[in-house]
Coordinates of C-alpha atoms in Angstrom, one line a residue:
X1 CA -0.2 -0.1 0.2
X2 CA 2.7 2.5 1.0
X3 CA 4.3 3.8 -2.5
X4 CA 8.1 6.0 -1.7
X5 CA 7.4 10.1 -1.7
X6 CA 7.5 11.4 -5.3
X7 CA 9.6 14.6 -4.1
X8 CA 11.3 15.2 -0.5
X9 CA 8.4 16.2 2.0
X10 CA 7.6 19.2 3.1
X11 CA 7.0 20.4 6.5
X12 CA 3.2 21.2 4.3
X13 CA 3.0 17.5 3.2
X14 CA 3.6 16.4 6.5
X15 CA 1.4 18.6 8.4
X16 CA -1.2 17.5 5.9
X17 CA -0.6 13.7 6.4
X18 CA -1.0 14.7 9.9
X19 CA -4.3 15.4 8.7
X20 CA -5.2 12.6 6.6
X21 CA -4.0 10.2 9.7
X22 CA -6.6 11.8 12.2
X23 CA -9.7 11.8 9.4
X24 CA -8.5 8.2 8.6
X25 CA -9.1 7.1 12.3
X26 CA -12.4 9.1 12.7
X27 CA -13.4 7.2 9.7
X28 CA -12.4 4.2 10.7
X29 CA -14.1 4.8 13.9
X30 CA -17.2 6.1 13.0
X31 CA -17.5 2.2 10.8
X32 CA -16.2 0.4 14.6
X33 CA -19.5 1.9 15.8
X34 CA -22.5 1.4 13.1
X35 CA -20.6 -2.1 13.3
X36 CA -21.2 -3.2 17.1
X37 CA -24.7 -1.5 16.0
X38 CA -25.6 -4.3 12.9
X39 CA -25.7 -7.6 12.6
X40 CA -25.0 -10.1 10.6
X41 CA -24.1 -9.3 6.3
X42 CA -23.8 -5.6 7.4
X43 CA -21.5 -5.6 10.6
X44 CA -18.9 -7.8 7.9
X45 CA -19.6 -5.3 5.6
X46 CA -18.8 -2.6 7.7
X47 CA -16.1 -3.8 9.7
X48 CA -14.6 -4.6 6.1
X49 CA -14.7 -0.7 5.9
X50 CA -13.1 0.7 9.3
X51 CA -10.3 -2.5 8.2
X52 CA -9.7 -0.2 5.1
X53 CA -9.8 2.8 7.0
X54 CA -6.8 1.4 8.6
X55 CA -4.2 0.5 6.2
X56 CA -4.5 4.3 4.4
X57 CA -4.0 5.2 8.1
X58 CA -0.3 2.9 7.8
X59 CA -0.1 4.8 4.4
X60 CA 0.3 7.7 6.4
X61 CA 2.0 6.6 9.8
X62 CA 4.5 5.6 7.0
X63 CA 5.2 8.3 5.5
X64 CA 5.1 10.1 8.8
X65 CA 7.7 8.1 10.0
X66 CA 5.5 6.9 12.7
X67 CA 3.6 8.4 15.2
X68 CA 3.7 11.9 15.6
X69 CA 4.5 13.4 18.5
X70 CA 1.3 16.6 18.7
X71 CA -1.2 15.1 16.3
X72 CA -4.4 18.3 15.0
X73 CA -7.8 17.7 15.1
X74 CA -10.4 16.0 13.2
X75 CA -13.1 18.0 10.8
X76 CA -16.4 18.7 12.8
X77 CA -17.8 16.5 10.4
X78 CA -16.0 13.1 11.5
X79 CA -16.3 13.8 15.2
X80 CA -20.0 14.4 14.8
X81 CA -20.4 11.2 12.9
X82 CA -18.6 9.3 15.8
X83 CA -20.3 10.7 18.2
X84 CA -23.1 9.9 16.0
X85 CA -23.0 6.4 15.1
X86 CA -21.8 6.0 19.1
X87 CA -24.8 7.1 20.2
X88 CA -27.6 6.3 18.1
X89 CA -26.0 4.0 14.7
X90 CA -28.7 4.9 12.4
X91 CA -29.7 5.7 8.5
X92 CA -29.2 9.4 9.4
X93 CA -25.3 8.9 10.1
X94 CA -24.9 6.3 6.9
X95 CA -26.6 9.0 4.7
X96 CA -23.9 11.5 6.6
X97 CA -20.6 9.1 5.6
X98 CA -22.8 8.8 2.1
X99 CA -21.7 12.4 2.0
X100 CA -18.4 12.7 3.5
X101 CA -16.5 9.6 1.0
X102 CA -17.9 11.4 -1.3
X103 CA -15.2 14.2 -1.6
X104 CA -12.8 12.1 -1.7
X105 CA -8.5 14.5 -0.9
X106 CA -6.8 11.6 -2.6
X107 CA -7.8 12.6 -6.2
X108 CA -5.4 15.2 -6.1
X109 CA -2.5 13.8 -3.8
X110 CA 0.4 13.0 -4.5
X111 CA 1.8 11.4 -2.4
X112 CA -1.7 8.8 -2.1
X113 CA -1.6 5.3 -4.4
X114 CA -3.9 4.4 -6.6
X115 CA -4.9 2.0 -4.4
X116 CA -6.3 4.2 -1.7
X117 CA -8.0 6.5 -4.9
X118 CA -10.0 3.1 -5.3
X119 CA -10.9 2.4 -1.9
X120 CA -12.6 5.7 -1.6
X121 CA -14.7 5.3 -4.4
X122 CA -15.4 1.7 -3.8
X123 CA -15.5 3.2 -0.6
X124 CA -18.5 5.7 -1.5
X125 CA -20.3 2.9 -3.2
X126 CA -20.5 0.0 -0.5
X127 CA -21.8 3.7 2.0
X128 CA -24.0 4.7 -0.9
X129 CA -25.5 0.8 -1.2
X130 CA -26.6 0.2 3.0
X131 CA -27.8 3.9 3.3
X132 CA -29.7 2.6 0.3
X133 CA -30.8 -0.9 2.7
X134 CA -31.8 1.8 4.9
X135 CA -33.5 3.9 2.9
X136 CA -35.2 1.3 1.8
X137 CA -36.5 0.5 5.6
X138 CA -37.0 3.8 6.6
X139 CA -39.0 4.5 3.6
X140 CA -42.4 3.8 4.4
X141 CA -42.9 5.2 7.9
X142 CA -40.6 8.2 7.3
X143 CA -42.7 9.1 4.6
X144 CA -45.7 8.8 6.7
X145 CA -44.1 10.9 10.2
X146 CA -43.4 13.7 7.5
X147 CA -46.1 14.5 5.8
X148 CA -47.7 14.1 9.4
X149 CA -46.2 16.5 10.6
X150 CA -45.9 19.1 7.5
X151 CA -49.3 18.3 7.4
X152 CA -50.4 20.3 10.5
X153 CA -47.7 22.9 10.3
X154 CA -48.2 23.6 7.0
X155 CA -52.7 23.7 7.3
X156 CA -52.6 25.1 11.3
X157 CA -51.0 28.2 9.7
X158 CA -52.6 29.0 7.5
X159 CA -55.6 29.3 9.5
X160 CA -54.4 30.7 12.2
X161 CA -53.3 33.4 9.6
X162 CA -56.2 33.2 8.0
X163 CA -57.9 34.0 10.8
X164 CA -55.7 36.5 12.4
X165 CA -55.7 38.7 9.2
X166 CA -58.7 39.2 9.2
X167 CA -58.5 41.2 12.6
X168 CA -60.5 39.3 15.6
X169 CA -59.3 39.0 18.1
X170 CA -56.3 37.5 19.6
X171 CA -59.3 34.9 21.9
X172 CA -60.9 33.9 18.5
X173 CA -57.1 32.5 17.0
X174 CA -56.3 30.8 20.0
X175 CA -59.4 29.4 19.5
X176 CA -59.0 28.5 15.3
X177 CA -55.9 26.7 16.3
X178 CA -57.0 24.3 18.5
X179 CA -59.5 23.7 16.8
X180 CA -58.3 23.7 13.4
X181 CA -55.4 20.7 15.6
X182 CA -58.3 18.4 17.0
X183 CA -60.1 18.6 13.1
X184 CA -56.5 18.0 11.6
X185 CA -55.3 15.2 13.9
X186 CA -58.9 13.0 14.2
X187 CA -59.2 13.1 10.6
X188 CA -55.6 11.9 9.5
X189 CA -56.0 9.1 12.4
X190 CA -59.6 8.1 11.3
X191 CA -58.4 8.5 8.0
X192 CA -55.1 6.2 8.9
X193 CA -57.5 4.0 11.2
X194 CA -60.7 3.3 7.7
X195 CA -57.5 2.9 5.2
X196 CA -55.4 0.7 7.2
X197 CA -59.0 -1.1 8.4
X198 CA -59.8 -1.5 4.8
X199 CA -56.3 -2.9 4.0
X200 CA -56.6 -5.7 6.2
X201 CA -60.0 -7.0 5.6
X202 CA -59.4 -6.8 1.6
X203 CA -56.3 -9.0 2.4
X204 CA -58.7 -10.5 4.7
X205 CA -61.2 -11.2 2.0
X206 CA -58.5 -12.7 -0.4
X207 CA -56.0 -14.8 1.3
X208 CA -55.1 -17.9 -0.1
X209 CA -56.0 -21.1 1.3
X210 CA -54.4 -24.5 1.0
X211 CA -57.5 -26.3 1.0
X212 CA -56.5 -28.0 -2.6
X213 CA -53.1 -28.7 -1.7
X214 CA -54.7 -30.3 1.8
X215 CA -56.8 -32.5 -0.3
X216 CA -54.6 -33.1 -3.1
X217 CA -54.1 -37.0 -1.6
X218 CA -57.8 -37.5 -2.2
X219 CA -58.7 -35.9 -5.4
X220 CA -57.9 -38.5 -8.7
X221 CA -56.0 -35.8 -10.9
X222 CA -53.0 -34.2 -12.6
X223 CA -51.1 -32.2 -10.6
X224 CA -51.9 -29.2 -13.5
X225 CA -55.2 -28.9 -12.0
X226 CA -53.6 -28.1 -9.0
X227 CA -50.8 -25.6 -10.7
X228 CA -54.5 -24.1 -12.0
X229 CA -54.8 -22.6 -8.5
X230 CA -51.3 -21.0 -7.9
X231 CA -51.7 -19.9 -11.8
X232 CA -54.9 -17.4 -10.0
X233 CA -52.9 -16.2 -7.5
X234 CA -50.4 -14.8 -9.6
X235 CA -47.2 -17.4 -9.5
X236 CA -46.2 -17.8 -13.3
X237 CA -46.8 -21.3 -15.2
X238 CA -43.3 -22.7 -13.7
X239 CA -43.5 -21.9 -10.7
X240 CA -46.7 -22.8 -10.1
X241 CA -46.1 -26.6 -12.0
X242 CA -43.5 -26.7 -9.8
X243 CA -45.4 -25.8 -6.6
X244 CA -48.3 -28.5 -7.7
X245 CA -45.9 -31.1 -8.5
X246 CA -44.4 -30.8 -5.1
X247 CA -48.0 -31.0 -2.9
X248 CA -49.5 -33.2 -4.5
X249 CA -46.0 -35.8 -4.1
X250 CA -45.7 -34.4 0.3
X251 CA -49.1 -35.8 0.2
X252 CA -49.8 -39.0 -1.6
X253 CA -46.4 -39.7 0.1
X254 CA -47.8 -38.9 4.1
X255 CA -51.8 -39.4 3.5
X256 CA -50.9 -42.3 6.4
X257 CA -49.4 -39.5 8.6
X258 CA -51.5 -37.0 8.5
X259 CA -54.6 -39.8 9.4
X260 CA -53.4 -40.4 12.6
X261 CA -51.2 -36.3 13.3
X262 CA -54.2 -34.5 11.7
X263 CA -53.9 -32.3 8.9
X264 CA -50.7 -30.0 8.0
X265 CA -51.6 -27.0 7.3
X266 CA -49.5 -24.6 5.3
X267 CA -49.3 -21.0 5.8
X268 CA -47.4 -17.9 3.3
X269 CA -46.4 -14.6 5.1
X270 CA -49.0 -13.0 6.7
X271 CA -49.3 -9.2 4.9
X272 CA -51.8 -8.1 8.0
X273 CA -48.4 -7.7 9.8
X274 CA -47.3 -6.2 6.6
X275 CA -49.6 -4.0 7.1
X276 CA -49.8 -3.5 10.3
X277 CA -52.7 -2.6 13.6
X278 CA -54.9 0.0 12.9
X279 CA -55.5 1.4 16.1
X280 CA -52.1 2.0 15.5
X281 CA -51.7 4.3 12.8
X282 CA -54.2 5.8 13.6
X283 CA -52.3 6.5 17.4
X284 CA -49.5 7.3 15.1
X285 CA -50.7 10.0 12.0
X286 CA -52.7 12.0 15.0
X287 CA -49.9 13.1 16.7
X288 CA -47.5 13.0 14.2
X289 CA -49.9 15.7 12.6
X290 CA -50.1 17.2 16.6
X291 CA -47.1 18.1 17.2
X292 CA -46.1 19.3 13.7
X293 CA -50.3 21.6 13.8
X294 CA -49.6 22.6 17.7
X295 CA -46.0 24.5 16.8
X296 CA -48.2 27.5 14.6
X297 CA -50.6 28.4 17.7
X298 CA -47.7 28.2 20.7
X299 CA -46.9 32.1 20.4
X300 CA -51.2 32.2 20.9
X301 CA -51.0 29.7 24.2
X302 CA -48.4 31.5 25.6
X303 CA -49.5 34.8 25.7
X304 CA -48.4 37.3 23.2
X305 CA -50.9 39.0 20.3
X306 CA -51.2 40.7 16.7
X307 CA -47.8 41.0 14.6
X308 CA -45.5 39.5 17.6
X309 CA -47.6 36.6 17.6
X310 CA -47.4 36.3 13.8
X311 CA -43.5 36.6 13.4
X312 CA -42.8 34.2 16.6
X313 CA -45.6 31.8 14.8
X314 CA -43.8 31.7 11.2
X315 CA -40.5 31.8 12.9
X316 CA -41.4 28.7 14.6
X317 CA -42.5 27.5 11.5
X318 CA -39.7 28.4 9.4
X319 CA -37.6 26.6 11.3
X320 CA -39.7 23.5 11.9
X321 CA -39.9 23.2 7.6
X322 CA -35.7 24.6 7.2
X323 CA -35.2 20.9 9.9
X324 CA -38.0 18.5 8.3
X325 CA -36.6 19.6 4.7
X326 CA -33.0 19.5 5.4
X327 CA -33.8 15.9 7.0
X328 CA -35.3 15.1 3.8
X329 CA -32.1 16.1 2.3
X330 CA -29.6 13.8 3.9
X331 CA -32.2 10.9 4.3
X332 CA -32.5 11.1 0.3
X333 CA -28.9 12.1 -0.2
X334 CA -29.4 15.1 -1.9
X335 CA -28.7 18.1 -1.2
X336 CA -30.1 19.5 2.3
X337 CA -29.8 23.6 2.0
X338 CA -32.2 23.0 -1.0
X339 CA -34.3 20.4 -0.1
X340 CA -34.8 22.7 3.3
X341 CA -35.5 26.3 0.7
X342 CA -37.7 24.0 -0.7
X343 CA -40.1 23.2 1.6
X344 CA -40.3 26.3 3.3
X345 CA -40.5 27.4 0.4
X346 CA -43.9 25.5 0.2
X347 CA -45.3 25.5 3.4
X348 CA -45.5 29.7 3.5
X349 CA -46.2 30.1 -0.1
X350 CA -49.5 28.1 1.0
X351 CA -49.8 30.8 4.3
X352 CA -49.7 33.7 2.7
X353 CA -52.3 32.6 0.3
X354 CA -54.8 32.0 2.9
X355 CA -53.6 35.3 4.7
X356 CA -54.1 37.8 1.8
X357 CA -57.8 36.3 1.7
X358 CA -58.5 36.8 5.4
X359 CA -56.7 40.6 4.6
X360 CA -59.8 40.9 2.0
X361 CA -62.8 39.2 4.1
X362 CA -61.0 41.8 6.9
X363 CA -60.9 44.9 5.5
X364 CA -63.9 43.5 3.3
X365 CA -66.2 43.2 6.5
X366 CA -65.1 46.4 8.3

């Protein structure tokens, strides 16, 4: 791995090598900590990345002639990733690590070996693959969380600004905000309950059973006919025939055993577990919407009035929108600032419409 120095090293070179050394150590620590929170294949992959970082670390140690007496601190990003990996070990760490791996300093570094440059590019692809796994696992619940919280933020901000712009009292604005929170949260919860319950009932009505397979030993039919059962469930012709052949053979071979022990029922994976609980979905939707909808109402809850309350509400909601937008950007591997500003523009744009309508109706009322 170690390559001879292409030119006499200067003090600036040695300082740069020391900086590379601490960064490699910090990155290796991130992967080690993440590996401790994983198991199976993901753990092995992360430990492999940590080993590669140690090889890079050794390269800079060799050039430096051993451990320097003084070393610089690792960058803020690397230290932050290390702390997050030790405490959370979440998809956010992998997403941030993916962004860090995308910016390799070795492309223009004459003292880095070609193998090290290639390693960095491979590391980026590996981390991106691990992050993609986490994103797939998180996508459904995260989408619901972002949707619920943002819906509460934007809809209740638009409501209180629109009502407040008409010139009514602060008490009426507060009542409207609380009513909007409860109405929206109850609507979200009820809608999610009905949606999940309906999906579970639909699954129950279309659930496959093994009645045909269980009686295969008693029927004087060719297995091709049983294959039609599987084809009706959406299985391809070849796979359906293979399944039917196995079922018939097993049923005929075990007919005497089942006569004494009772029928054996074969069940496929439980789709109901994938859909989830209707009550859990309803409660989570209620809470997620409420968590967003309460923020625009906080200034009026704490007694603020008029323009002051409006400005504080806009600041609080703006921070929340920027935070959720940046979080979406990090998880998706996109630019967090752009996603945050997009979220802010959408939320404030919707609120501006109702605020203008409130001004129009307020003036008309006077």
